[in-house]
Amino acid sequence: MALLGGGGSPNVVGAGAPAGTGTSINYIGDHIYANSGVGTAGTSGDFNAFDFTSAANSYIIATMYITYDADDLGSGEQFGYTVDLDSQRIAFTRREASAADIVDNPLPSKIKFMIPPNSRIQVNGFSNGSGINMSFMLTGRVYA
């Protein structure tokens, strides 16, 4: 396993013990993970799944998994997610319910992207409907 950030012990990138759900990223050796937990996106606002800055001395090849419950969508309501890297949109997808609780063309359930060193990542779920439950999980490999 690669040692990140120098020094003689593993896991020197990122401080503290691994955490549960939240908007930050967790480093364990040469791997990362993040779990947003379940949040609701709708007319009352977006669901901020992740908002973190990557370590300065490494880059990440990340895979993000997306799940959602379309049960509360109405006909014609839209939902989706965005991924921003240093305030620049790098991924965007949106779908529309063809009838109540029916999405004929589901959102992509995973995407893969690179996170450069010292970069701010923001992931948001959105909907113009009354609300949709969404959840995001990020895993990846760190390269020093």
C-alpha positions as a printed NumPy array, in Angstrom:
array([[  0.   ,   0.   ,   0.   ],
       [  1.335,   3.428,  -0.903],
       [  2.102,   5.848,   1.897],
       [  0.5  ,   9.197,   1.225],
       [  1.856,  12.517,   2.367],
       [  5.211,  11.127,   3.46 ],
       [  6.021,   9.962,   6.949],
       [  6.332,   6.511,   8.352],
       [  2.773,   5.475,   9.055],
       [ -0.117,   4.777,   6.707],
       [ -3.177,   6.999,   6.374],
       [ -1.315,  10.285,   6.708],
       [ -3.652,  11.952,   4.217],
       [ -6.816,  13.061,   5.976],
       [ -7.086,  13.362,   9.691],
       [ -9.114,  11.502,  12.236],
       [-11.   ,   8.255,  12.154],
       [-13.287,   7.268,   9.28 ],
       [-16.714,   8.818,   9.593],
       [-20.262,   7.733,   8.729],
       [-22.513,   9.827,   6.502],
       [-21.873,  13.446,   5.588],
       [-20.586,  15.728,   2.867],
       [-16.853,  15.081,   3.378],
       [-14.399,  12.538,   2.023],
       [-12.601,   9.88 ,   4.072],
       [ -9.084,   8.603,   3.299],
       [ -7.944,   5.113,   4.302],
       [ -4.501,   4.263,   2.96 ],
       [ -4.696,   4.545,  -0.813],
       [ -8.502,   4.501,  -0.945],
       [-11.297,   7.029,  -0.34 ],
       [-14.962,   6.773,   0.43 ],
       [-17.88 ,   9.044,   1.209],
       [-21.536,   8.355,   1.994],
       [-24.088,  11.14 ,   1.71 ],
       [-26.856,   9.338,   3.545],
       [-30.396,   9.843,   2.256],
       [-31.537,  13.382,   1.529],
       [-34.506,  14.988,  -0.166],
       [-34.263,  17.221,  -3.234],
       [-37.308,  19.236,  -4.267],
       [-38.876,  22.642,  -4.554],
       [-37.646,  23.418,  -1.048],
       [-34.025,  23.071,  -2.234],
       [-31.272,  20.847,  -3.551],
       [-29.77 ,  17.943,  -1.639],
       [-26.09 ,  18.77 ,  -1.029],
       [-24.576,  15.286,  -1.113],
       [-20.862,  16.204,  -1.087],
       [-18.801,  19.355,  -0.654],
       [-15.115,  18.747,   0.052],
       [-11.596,  19.62 ,  -1.083],
       [ -9.231,  16.793,  -2.038],
       [ -5.752,  16.43 ,  -0.584],
       [ -3.018,  18.558,  -2.128],
       [ -0.494,  15.775,  -2.737],
       [ -2.527,  13.2  ,  -4.681],
       [ -5.246,  12.648,  -7.26 ],
       [ -8.215,  10.265,  -7.152],
       [ -9.928,   8.031,  -9.685],
       [-13.455,   8.014,  -8.251],
       [-16.664,   6.13 ,  -8.882],
       [-19.909,   7.623,  -7.601],
       [-23.011,   5.474,  -7.114],
       [-26.444,   7.118,  -7.115],
       [-29.749,   5.743,  -5.839],
       [-33.169,   7.387,  -5.618],
       [-36.788,   6.648,  -4.793],
       [-39.083,   7.966,  -7.539],
       [-42.221,   7.004,  -5.601],
       [-43.219,  10.616,  -4.883],
       [-42.603,  12.047,  -8.373],
       [-45.565,  13.46 , -10.259],
       [-46.117,  13.375, -14.017],
       [-43.74 ,  15.791, -15.754],
       [-41.588,  16.422, -12.669],
       [-37.832,  16.383, -13.24 ],
       [-34.914,  15.306, -11.069],
       [-31.19 ,  14.724, -11.434],
       [-27.754,  15.532, -10.089],
       [-24.73 ,  17.712, -10.812],
       [-21.017,  17.31 , -10.136],
       [-18.89 ,  20.473,  -9.966],
       [-15.088,  20.567,  -9.873],
       [-13.709,  23.906,  -8.674],
       [-17.052,  25.561,  -9.602],
       [-16.983,  24.088, -13.122],
       [-19.707,  21.592, -14.041],
       [-18.178,  18.252, -15.07 ],
       [-21.322,  16.093, -14.938],
       [-25.031,  16.839, -15.229],
       [-27.992,  14.574, -15.781],
       [-31.758,  15.052, -15.552],
       [-34.766,  12.808, -16.076],
       [-38.523,  13.375, -16.148],
       [-41.373,  11.269, -14.79 ],
       [-43.723,  10.208, -17.602],
       [-46.521,   9.582, -15.098],
       [-46.889,   9.569, -11.321],
       [-44.118,   7.402,  -9.844],
       [-42.863,   6.276, -13.294],
       [-39.456,   7.148, -14.76 ],
       [-39.08 ,   5.485, -18.17 ],
       [-35.394,   6.388, -18.545],
       [-33.641,   6.091, -15.148],
       [-30.692,   8.198, -14.051],
       [-27.266,   6.657, -14.555],
       [-26.597,   4.652, -11.39 ],
       [-22.844,   5.314, -11.424],
       [-20.311,   7.636, -12.983],
       [-16.524,   7.625, -12.978],
       [-14.317,  10.724, -12.891],
       [-10.906,  12.002, -11.813],
       [-10.426,  14.372,  -8.868],
       [ -7.207,  16.432,  -9.218],
       [ -5.123,  17.46 ,  -6.187],
       [ -6.485,  20.284,  -4.02 ],
       [ -9.817,  20.439,  -5.876],
       [-13.214,  21.302,  -4.493],
       [-15.93 ,  18.776,  -5.371],
       [-19.628,  19.606,  -4.97 ],
       [-22.37 ,  17.065,  -5.727],
       [-26.027,  18.094,  -5.588],
       [-29.275,  16.261,  -6.221],
       [-32.192,  18.371,  -7.476],
       [-35.864,  18.145,  -8.409],
       [-38.605,  20.559,  -9.42 ],
       [-41.17 ,  18.295,  -7.727],
       [-42.358,  18.081,  -4.175],
       [-39.406,  15.895,  -3.204],
       [-37.362,  12.853,  -4.124],
       [-35.158,  10.869,  -1.771],
       [-31.622,  10.417,  -3.098],
       [-28.403,   8.916,  -1.836],
       [-24.809,   9.065,  -3.116],
       [-21.774,   6.919,  -2.361],
       [-18.253,   7.715,  -3.534],
       [-15.362,   5.235,  -3.666],
       [-11.983,   5.564,  -5.245],
       [ -8.266,   4.932,  -5.442],
       [ -5.725,   7.548,  -4.416],
       [ -2.54 ,   8.05 ,  -6.443],
       [  0.381,   9.992,  -4.964]])
